[in-house]
Coordinates of N, CA and C and ligand atoms in Angstrom, one line a residue:
M1 N 103.9 71.9 91.7 CA 103.4 72.8 92.4 C 102.2 73.1 93.0
E2 N 101.8 74.1 94.1 CA 100.2 73.8 94.6 C 99.5 74.6 93.6
K3 N 98.1 74.6 93.4 CA 97.4 75.1 92.7 C 97.5 76.7 93.2
K4 N 97.4 77.7 92.2 CA 96.9 79.0 92.3 C 95.9 79.2 93.2
G5 N 95.5 80.1 94.2 CA 94.4 80.3 94.5 C 93.4 80.9 93.8
L6 N 92.2 81.2 93.8 CA 91.4 82.0 93.0 C 90.9 83.4 93.3
L7 N 90.9 84.0 92.1 CA 90.4 85.6 92.7 C 88.8 85.9 92.9
I8 N 88.4 86.0 93.9 CA 86.7 86.2 93.7 C 86.7 87.7 94.0
V9 N 86.1 88.3 92.9 CA 85.4 89.4 92.9 C 84.4 89.6 93.2
V10 N 83.8 90.5 94.6 CA 82.8 90.9 94.6 C 82.0 92.1 94.5
S11 N 81.2 92.7 94.0 CA 80.7 94.2 94.0 C 79.3 93.7 94.4
G12 N 78.5 95.1 94.2 CA 76.9 95.4 94.8 C 77.2 96.6 94.7
F13 N 75.9 97.2 95.1 CA 75.5 98.4 94.9 C 75.9 98.9 96.7
S14 N 75.8 100.4 96.5 CA 76.5 100.7 97.8 C 75.1 100.5 98.7
G15 N 75.6 100.1 99.6 CA 74.0 99.4 100.9 C 73.2 98.1 100.4
A16 N 74.0 97.5 99.4 CA 73.4 96.0 99.9 C 74.2 95.1 100.4
G17 N 75.3 95.6 101.1 CA 75.4 94.8 102.6 C 76.3 94.2 101.9
K18 N 76.9 94.5 100.7 CA 78.5 93.2 100.3 C 79.4 93.3 101.3
G19 N 79.5 94.6 102.1 CA 80.7 94.6 102.9 C 80.5 93.6 104.2
T20 N 79.6 93.6 105.0 CA 79.3 92.2 105.6 C 78.7 90.8 105.2
V21 N 78.5 90.8 103.7 CA 78.3 89.6 103.5 C 80.1 89.1 103.2
V22 N 80.9 89.7 102.9 CA 82.4 89.6 102.4 C 82.8 89.6 103.9
K23 N 82.5 90.1 105.1 CA 83.1 89.5 106.5 C 83.0 88.2 106.9
K24 N 81.6 88.2 106.5 CA 81.1 86.3 106.8 C 81.9 85.4 106.2
L25 N 81.7 85.5 104.8 CA 82.8 84.7 104.2 C 83.8 84.3 104.5
V26 N 85.0 85.4 105.2 CA 85.9 85.5 105.5 C 85.8 84.9 107.0
E27 N 84.7 85.0 108.3 CA 84.8 84.4 109.3 C 84.6 82.9 109.0
D28 N 83.6 82.9 108.4 CA 83.3 81.6 108.6 C 83.6 80.6 107.2
Y29 N 84.8 80.8 106.0 CA 84.6 80.5 105.5 C 86.8 80.3 105.1
G30 N 87.2 81.1 106.2 CA 88.4 81.6 106.0 C 89.4 82.4 104.4
Y31 N 88.6 82.8 103.7 CA 88.9 83.0 102.4 C 89.8 84.4 102.7
S32 N 90.8 84.7 102.3 CA 91.7 85.8 102.4 C 91.5 87.1 101.8
L33 N 91.1 88.2 102.6 CA 90.8 89.7 102.0 C 91.2 90.9 101.8
S34 N 91.4 91.0 100.7 CA 92.4 92.1 100.1 C 91.9 93.4 100.9
V35 N 92.7 94.0 101.5 CA 92.6 95.6 101.7 C 92.9 96.5 100.9
S36 N 92.2 97.8 100.3 CA 92.2 98.1 99.7 C 92.9 99.5 99.8
A37 N 93.4 100.3 99.3 CA 94.0 102.0 99.0 C 92.7 102.8 99.0
T38 N 92.3 103.6 99.7 CA 91.8 105.0 99.3 C 92.1 106.3 99.8
T39 N 91.7 107.2 99.0 CA 92.0 108.7 99.5 C 90.9 109.3 99.5
R40 N 89.8 108.2 100.1 CA 88.6 109.1 101.0 C 89.0 109.0 102.2
Q41 N 88.3 110.1 102.8 CA 88.5 110.0 104.2 C 88.0 108.9 105.5
P42 N 88.2 108.6 106.1 CA 88.0 107.0 107.0 C 86.7 107.7 107.5
R43 N 85.6 106.8 107.6 CA 84.6 107.2 108.1 C 84.6 106.4 109.8
E44 N 83.7 107.2 110.7 CA 84.0 106.6 112.0 C 84.2 105.0 112.3
G45 N 85.0 105.0 113.0 CA 85.1 103.6 113.6 C 86.0 102.6 112.4
E46 N 86.4 103.1 111.3 CA 87.0 102.6 110.7 C 88.7 102.9 110.4
V47 N 89.3 101.6 110.4 CA 91.0 101.6 111.0 C 91.9 101.7 110.1
D48 N 92.8 102.3 109.9 CA 93.9 102.4 108.8 C 94.2 100.9 109.3
G49 N 94.7 100.2 107.3 CA 95.1 98.9 107.6 C 94.0 98.1 107.6
K50 N 93.2 97.9 108.2 CA 92.4 96.9 108.7 C 90.9 97.0 107.3
D51 N 90.4 98.6 107.0 CA 89.3 98.6 106.5 C 89.9 99.1 105.4
Y52 N 90.8 99.8 105.4 CA 91.6 100.3 104.1 C 93.0 100.8 104.5
Y53 N 93.5 100.9 103.5 CA 94.9 102.0 103.5 C 94.2 103.2 102.9
F54 N 94.6 104.5 104.1 CA 94.2 105.4 104.0 C 95.4 106.4 103.4
K55 N 95.0 107.2 101.8 CA 96.1 107.6 101.1 C 95.7 108.7 101.0
T56 N 96.8 109.6 100.6 CA 96.9 111.1 99.8 C 96.6 110.6 98.9
V57 N 96.3 111.9 98.3 CA 96.2 111.7 96.4 C 97.7 111.8 96.3
D58 N 98.6 112.2 96.4 CA 100.1 112.1 95.9 C 100.8 111.0 96.3
E59 N 100.3 110.4 97.5 CA 100.7 109.1 97.9 C 99.8 107.6 97.0
F60 N 98.7 108.3 97.0 CA 98.2 107.3 96.0 C 98.9 107.0 94.6
R61 N 98.7 108.2 93.7 CA 99.3 108.5 92.9 C 100.8 107.9 92.5
S62 N 101.8 107.7 93.4 CA 102.7 107.2 93.3 C 102.9 105.9 93.4
L63 N 101.9 105.1 94.2 CA 101.8 103.6 94.1 C 101.1 103.4 92.6
I64 N 100.7 104.2 91.7 CA 99.9 103.9 90.7 C 101.6 103.8 90.0
D65 N 102.2 105.1 90.0 CA 103.7 105.1 89.0 C 104.1 103.4 89.5
Y66 N 104.3 103.1 90.8 CA 105.2 101.7 91.0 C 104.2 100.8 90.5
N67 N 103.5 100.3 90.0 CA 102.5 99.8 89.8 C 102.4 98.9 91.1
G68 N 102.2 99.5 91.7 CA 101.7 98.9 93.0 C 100.4 98.6 93.0
F69 N 99.3 98.8 92.1 CA 98.0 98.1 92.4 C 98.0 97.2 91.1
I70 N 96.9 95.7 91.2 CA 96.6 95.1 90.0 C 95.4 96.2 89.7
E71 N 94.8 97.0 89.9 CA 93.8 97.3 89.4 C 93.4 98.8 90.7
W72 N 93.1 100.1 89.9 CA 92.5 100.8 90.6 C 91.7 101.4 89.8
A73 N 90.5 102.3 90.5 CA 89.6 102.9 89.8 C 88.9 104.5 90.8
Q74 N 88.5 105.5 89.9 CA 88.0 106.4 90.7 C 86.5 105.7 90.8
Y75 N 85.9 106.7 92.1 CA 84.5 106.0 92.6 C 84.6 107.6 93.0
V76 N 82.7 108.1 92.5 CA 82.4 109.2 93.2 C 83.7 110.2 93.2
D77 N 84.3 110.4 94.2 CA 85.0 111.6 94.0 C 86.5 111.2 94.5
N78 N 86.7 109.7 94.9 CA 87.8 109.2 95.3 C 88.6 108.0 94.3
Y79 N 89.8 108.0 94.8 CA 90.3 106.6 94.3 C 90.8 105.6 95.3
Y80 N 90.2 104.5 94.5 CA 90.2 103.2 95.1 C 91.7 102.4 94.8
G81 N 92.0 101.4 95.1 CA 92.9 100.6 94.4 C 93.0 99.0 95.0
T82 N 93.5 97.8 94.7 CA 93.7 96.7 95.1 C 95.5 96.6 95.2
P83 N 95.9 96.6 96.2 CA 97.2 96.1 96.2 C 97.8 94.9 96.0
R84 N 98.8 95.3 94.5 CA 99.2 94.0 94.2 C 100.2 93.1 95.2
K85 N 101.1 93.2 96.0 CA 102.1 92.7 96.7 C 101.0 91.6 97.5
F86 N 100.1 91.8 98.0 CA 99.2 90.6 99.0 C 98.6 90.2 98.4
V87 N 98.0 90.4 97.0 CA 97.0 89.4 96.7 C 98.1 88.6 95.9
E88 N 99.1 88.5 95.4 CA 99.3 87.8 94.1 C 100.5 87.2 95.5
E89 N 100.7 87.3 96.6 CA 101.6 86.1 97.7 C 100.2 85.6 97.6
E90 N 99.1 85.9 98.6 CA 98.1 84.4 98.5 C 97.8 84.1 98.0
M91 N 97.4 83.9 96.5 CA 97.4 83.4 95.4 C 98.4 82.1 94.8
N92 N 99.4 83.1 95.2 CA 101.0 81.8 94.6 C 101.3 81.2 96.1
A93 N 100.3 81.1 97.2 CA 100.0 80.2 98.3 C 99.0 79.2 97.9
G94 N 98.5 79.8 97.2 CA 97.1 79.0 96.8 C 95.7 79.0 97.8
R95 N 96.3 80.2 98.3 CA 94.7 80.7 98.9 C 93.7 81.5 98.1
D96 N 92.3 81.8 98.2 CA 91.6 82.3 97.6 C 91.5 83.9 97.8
V97 N 91.3 84.6 97.4 CA 91.6 85.5 97.8 C 89.8 86.6 97.3
I98 N 89.6 87.3 98.2 CA 88.3 88.5 97.9 C 88.8 89.3 97.4
L99 N 88.1 90.2 96.4 CA 87.9 91.9 96.1 C 86.9 92.3 96.3
E100 N 86.4 93.2 97.1 CA 85.5 94.0 97.3 C 85.6 95.2 96.8
I101 N 85.3 95.3 95.2 CA 85.7 96.3 94.4 C 84.4 96.8 93.2
E102 N 84.4 97.7 92.9 CA 83.5 98.1 92.1 C 83.4 97.9 90.6
V103 N 82.6 98.3 89.8 CA 82.6 98.0 88.3 C 84.1 97.5 87.6
Q104 N 84.1 99.1 87.3 CA 85.4 99.3 86.9 C 86.7 97.9 87.2
G105 N 86.9 98.2 88.9 CA 87.6 97.0 88.8 C 87.6 95.8 88.4
A106 N 86.2 95.6 88.5 CA 86.0 94.4 88.2 C 86.4 94.2 87.0
M107 N 85.7 95.1 85.9 CA 86.6 94.8 84.5 C 87.7 94.7 84.1
N108 N 89.0 95.6 84.9 CA 89.9 95.2 84.7 C 90.2 93.7 85.2
I109 N 89.8 93.6 86.4 CA 90.7 92.1 87.0 C 90.5 90.9 85.5
K110 N 88.8 91.0 85.1 CA 88.6 89.9 84.4 C 89.6 89.5 83.5
K111 N 90.2 90.8 82.6 CA 91.0 91.3 81.2 C 92.1 90.4 82.0
Q112 N 92.7 90.9 82.9 CA 94.0 90.2 83.6 C 94.3 88.9 84.1
Y113 N 92.9 88.4 84.7 CA 92.5 87.2 84.8 C 91.1 86.7 84.9
K114 N 91.7 85.6 84.0 CA 90.2 85.1 83.2 C 89.8 84.1 84.0
D115 N 90.3 83.2 85.5 CA 89.7 82.7 86.0 C 89.2 83.1 87.0
A116 N 89.2 84.4 87.1 CA 88.6 85.4 88.1 C 87.0 85.2 87.9
V117 N 86.8 84.7 89.5 CA 84.8 84.3 89.5 C 84.2 85.9 90.0
L118 N 83.2 86.5 89.3 CA 82.7 87.5 89.3 C 81.3 87.5 89.9
I119 N 81.4 88.0 91.3 CA 79.7 87.9 91.7 C 79.3 89.8 92.0
F120 N 77.9 89.7 91.9 CA 77.3 90.8 92.0 C 76.4 90.6 92.7
I121 N 76.1 91.3 94.2 CA 75.7 91.6 95.8 C 74.6 92.5 94.7
T122 N 73.3 92.2 95.2 CA 72.1 93.2 94.9 C 71.4 93.3 96.4
A123 N 70.5 94.2 96.6 CA 69.5 94.6 96.9 C 68.1 93.7 96.6
P124 N 67.0 93.6 97.0 CA 66.1 93.0 96.5 C 65.5 93.7 95.4
S125 N 65.0 95.2 95.7 CA 64.7 95.8 94.9 C 65.2 97.5 94.7
A126 N 65.1 98.2 94.6 CA 65.3 100.0 94.5 C 65.3 100.5 96.0
E127 N 63.9 100.4 95.8 CA 63.3 101.0 97.3 C 63.9 100.5 98.2
V128 N 64.3 98.7 98.6 CA 64.5 98.5 99.5 C 66.4 99.6 100.1
L129 N 67.0 98.9 98.6 CA 68.5 99.8 98.1 C 68.5 101.3 99.0
R130 N 67.3 101.9 98.3 CA 67.3 103.5 99.6 C 67.6 103.4 100.6
D131 N 66.3 102.5 100.9 CA 65.9 102.5 102.6 C 67.3 102.3 103.3
R132 N 67.8 101.5 102.6 CA 69.0 101.0 102.9 C 70.4 101.9 103.4
L133 N 70.0 102.6 102.1 CA 71.0 103.1 102.4 C 71.2 105.1 103.3
K134 N 70.0 105.0 103.5 CA 69.4 106.2 104.4 C 69.3 105.8 106.0
G135 N 69.0 104.0 106.3 CA 69.3 103.8 107.4 C 70.6 103.7 107.7
R136 N 71.5 103.5 107.2 CA 72.6 103.2 107.5 C 73.5 104.5 108.4
G137 N 72.8 106.3 108.0 CA 73.2 107.3 108.9 C 74.6 107.2 109.0
T138 N 75.6 107.2 107.8 CA 76.6 107.4 108.0 C 76.8 108.6 107.1
E139 N 76.0 108.8 105.8 CA 76.2 109.3 105.1 C 75.3 110.9 104.7
S140 N 75.7 111.7 104.4 CA 74.6 113.2 104.7 C 73.5 113.0 102.7
E141 N 72.9 113.6 102.5 CA 71.5 113.7 101.8 C 72.5 113.4 100.8
E142 N 73.5 114.6 100.4 CA 73.8 114.4 99.1 C 75.0 113.7 98.7
A143 N 75.2 112.8 99.7 CA 76.2 111.6 99.7 C 75.3 110.2 99.0
I144 N 74.6 110.5 99.6 CA 73.2 109.2 99.3 C 72.8 109.5 97.9
A145 N 72.4 110.4 97.7 CA 72.2 111.0 96.5 C 73.2 111.0 95.1
K146 N 74.1 110.8 95.8 CA 75.4 110.4 94.6 C 75.3 108.9 94.4
R147 N 75.6 108.1 95.3 CA 75.7 106.8 95.8 C 74.2 106.1 94.6
L148 N 73.5 107.0 94.8 CA 72.1 106.6 94.1 C 72.5 106.2 92.7
K149 N 72.8 107.5 92.3 CA 72.6 107.9 91.0 C 74.0 106.3 90.5
R150 N 75.1 106.6 91.6 CA 76.0 105.8 91.2 C 75.6 104.4 90.8
A151 N 74.5 104.4 91.9 CA 74.1 102.7 91.4 C 73.4 102.5 90.4
S152 N 72.8 103.4 90.1 CA 71.7 103.6 88.3 C 72.6 103.1 87.5
E153 N 74.0 103.9 87.6 CA 74.9 103.5 86.4 C 75.7 102.6 86.6
E154 N 75.8 101.5 87.9 CA 76.0 100.7 88.4 C 75.2 99.2 87.5
S155 N 73.9 99.7 87.8 CA 72.8 98.5 87.1 C 73.1 98.2 85.9
E156 N 73.6 99.4 84.9 CA 73.3 99.2 83.1 C 74.9 97.9 83.6
D157 N 75.5 97.9 83.8 CA 76.9 96.7 84.1 C 76.4 95.5 85.0
M158 N 75.5 95.2 85.5 CA 75.1 94.0 86.3 C 75.2 92.9 85.6
D159 N 74.8 93.1 84.1 CA 75.0 91.6 83.5 C 76.5 91.4 82.8
F160 N 77.1 92.2 83.3 CA 78.3 92.0 83.0 C 79.1 90.8 84.0
Y161 N 78.6 90.7 85.1 CA 78.9 89.8 86.3 C 78.5 88.3 85.6
E162 N 79.0 87.1 86.4 CA 78.6 85.7 86.0 C 77.6 85.2 86.8
Y163 N 77.3 85.9 88.1 CA 76.7 85.5 88.9 C 76.0 86.9 90.1
I164 N 75.0 86.8 89.9 CA 73.8 87.8 90.8 C 73.5 87.4 92.0
V165 N 73.7 87.8 92.9 CA 73.4 87.0 94.1 C 72.5 88.3 95.1
V166 N 70.9 87.6 95.0 CA 70.3 88.7 96.1 C 70.5 88.9 97.6
N167 N 70.8 89.8 98.0 CA 70.9 90.0 99.7 C 69.7 90.2 100.3
D168 N 69.0 89.4 100.9 CA 67.2 90.0 101.5 C 67.9 89.2 103.4
E169 N 68.3 87.9 103.0 CA 68.3 87.4 104.6 C 70.4 87.4 104.8
L170 N 70.9 87.9 105.5 CA 72.0 87.6 105.5 C 73.1 85.9 105.2
D171 N 72.6 85.4 106.3 CA 72.6 84.1 106.1 C 72.8 82.7 105.3
T172 N 71.4 83.2 104.2 CA 71.4 82.8 102.8 C 72.2 83.5 101.7
C173 N 72.4 84.5 102.0 CA 73.2 85.5 100.8 C 74.8 84.8 101.0
V174 N 75.1 84.6 102.2 CA 76.5 84.1 102.4 C 76.9 83.1 101.8
Q175 N 75.8 82.0 102.3 CA 75.8 80.9 101.5 C 75.8 80.5 100.1
K176 N 74.7 81.1 100.0 CA 74.6 81.3 98.0 C 75.9 81.8 97.7
V177 N 76.7 82.7 97.9 CA 78.0 83.6 97.3 C 79.1 82.0 97.8
N178 N 79.0 81.4 98.9 CA 80.0 80.6 99.0 C 79.7 79.2 98.3
S179 N 78.4 78.7 98.0 CA 78.1 77.8 96.8 C 78.8 78.2 95.2
V180 N 78.7 79.4 95.4 CA 79.3 80.0 93.6 C 80.8 79.5 93.6
I181 N 81.6 80.1 94.9 CA 82.9 80.1 94.9 C 83.3 78.0 94.5
L182 N 82.6 77.9 95.6 CA 82.7 75.8 95.5 C 82.2 75.9 94.2
A183 N 80.9 76.0 93.4 CA 81.2 75.4 91.8 C 82.5 76.2 90.9
K184 N 82.4 77.2 91.2 CA 84.2 77.6 90.1 C 84.6 76.7 90.6
K185 N 85.0 76.9 91.2 CA 86.4 75.9 91.3 C 86.3 74.5 90.8
C186 N 85.2 74.3 91.1 CA 84.8 72.3 90.4 C 84.6 72.7 88.9
E187 N 84.6 73.6 88.3 CA 84.4 74.0 87.0 C 85.7 73.2 85.9
K188 N 85.3 72.7 85.1 CA 86.2 72.2 84.8 C 87.8 73.2 83.7
E189 N 87.2 73.9 83.6 CA 88.2 74.9 83.2 C 89.4 75.5 84.3
Y190 N 88.5 75.7 85.2 CA 89.5 75.7 86.3 C 90.5 74.5 86.6
N191 N 90.7 73.3 86.5 CA 91.1 72.1 86.5 C 91.4 71.2 85.5
I192 N 92.1 72.0 84.7 CA 92.5 71.6 83.2 C 93.8 70.5 83.2
K193 N 94.6 71.4 84.4 CA 95.7 70.7 84.7 C 95.0 68.9 85.4
L194 N 94.7 69.0 86.5 CA 94.0 68.0 87.1 C 94.0 67.0 86.1
I195 N 92.8 67.7 85.5 CA 92.3 66.6 84.1 C 93.4 65.9 83.1
E196 N 94.3 66.7 82.8 CA 95.8 66.2 82.4 C 96.6 65.2 82.9
D197 N 96.8 65.6 84.2 CA 97.7 65.1 85.3 C 96.7 63.6 85.4
M198 N 95.9 63.3 85.5 CA 95.6 62.3 85.7 C 94.9 61.4 84.5
K199 N 94.8 62.0 83.6 CA 95.2 61.1 82.1 C 96.4 60.4 81.9
S200 N 97.4 61.0 82.7 CA 98.7 60.7 81.8 C 99.4 59.8 83.0
S201 N 98.7 59.8 84.3 CA 99.2 59.0 85.2 C 98.4 57.8 85.6
L202 N 97.2 58.1 84.5 CA 96.8 56.9 85.1 C 96.8 55.6 83.3
K203 N 97.9 56.3 82.7 CA 98.5 55.6 81.6 C 99.7 54.9 82.2
E204 N 100.1 55.4 83.5 CA 101.4 54.6 83.3 C 100.7 54.0 84.7
I205 N 100.2 54.0 86.0 CA 99.6 53.1 86.9 C 99.9 51.3 86.4
Ligands
5GP301 P1 83.0 103.1 99.8 O1 83.7 104.6 99.7 O2 81.7 102.6 100.2 O3 84.3 101.8 101.1 O4 83.7 102.1 98.3 C1 83.2 102.8 97.5 C2 83.0 101.6 96.5 O5 84.6 101.5 96.1 C3 82.5 100.3 96.7 O6 82.1 100.1 95.6 C4 83.4 99.4 96.9 O7 83.6 98.1 96.6 C5 84.7 99.8 96.2 N1 86.4 99.6 96.3 C6 86.6 99.4 97.5 N2 88.0 99.2 97.1 C7 88.0 99.1 96.2 C8 89.6 98.9 94.9 O8 90.3 98.2 95.9 N3 89.3 98.9 93.8 C9 88.1 99.3 93.3 N4 88.1 99.4 91.8 N5 86.7 99.4 94.2 C10 87.1 99.5 95.3

């Protein structure tokens, strides 16, 4: 049987640029990207089925009831969840899947998938983060304040992640994240079966 794909969890502060980093990882290195479901309103330019599956609260709740998510969480005032079917199919086909999710979801994933790699993307400093959030221009003052407060809470969980990558320059950040993924795939723990197979085959050869 082909080896299962790796689950790659990418989290980070809102405004740290993780969306752009993830997009480039998918484009440049061909990782699969899980599209989440959410109850939040689409932002301008966002496409249903591409950026998110936009759901009503009732639709979202019934997906929870049918075990349709591998994890879900409430973030600010909305629900977000990772659809089970796509992730399981991709991993079973040996493809590595990126989940761009927040910290509660990341913790939930690590409980279920010990092999998952957890990466946190951050801006170089709190000031840069605030300026990037303001510069995005898609959010009201109130929403920015809420996201900064949330970022402050999330910073408490940064040390839960296995890798912290600063997003100062996009291409460098993308390369660093890809290096983390490649290193993870070379870890001894990730290759137990290969080691066992080599040992037993070499005895017989
Ligand atoms: P945004 O509203 O800015 O698109 O996303 C808000 C936060 O929700 C981000 O931190 C994003 O990574 C997270 N998020 C997106 N999809 C999911 C998901 O399926 N599960 C969880 N737990 N968080 C998600």
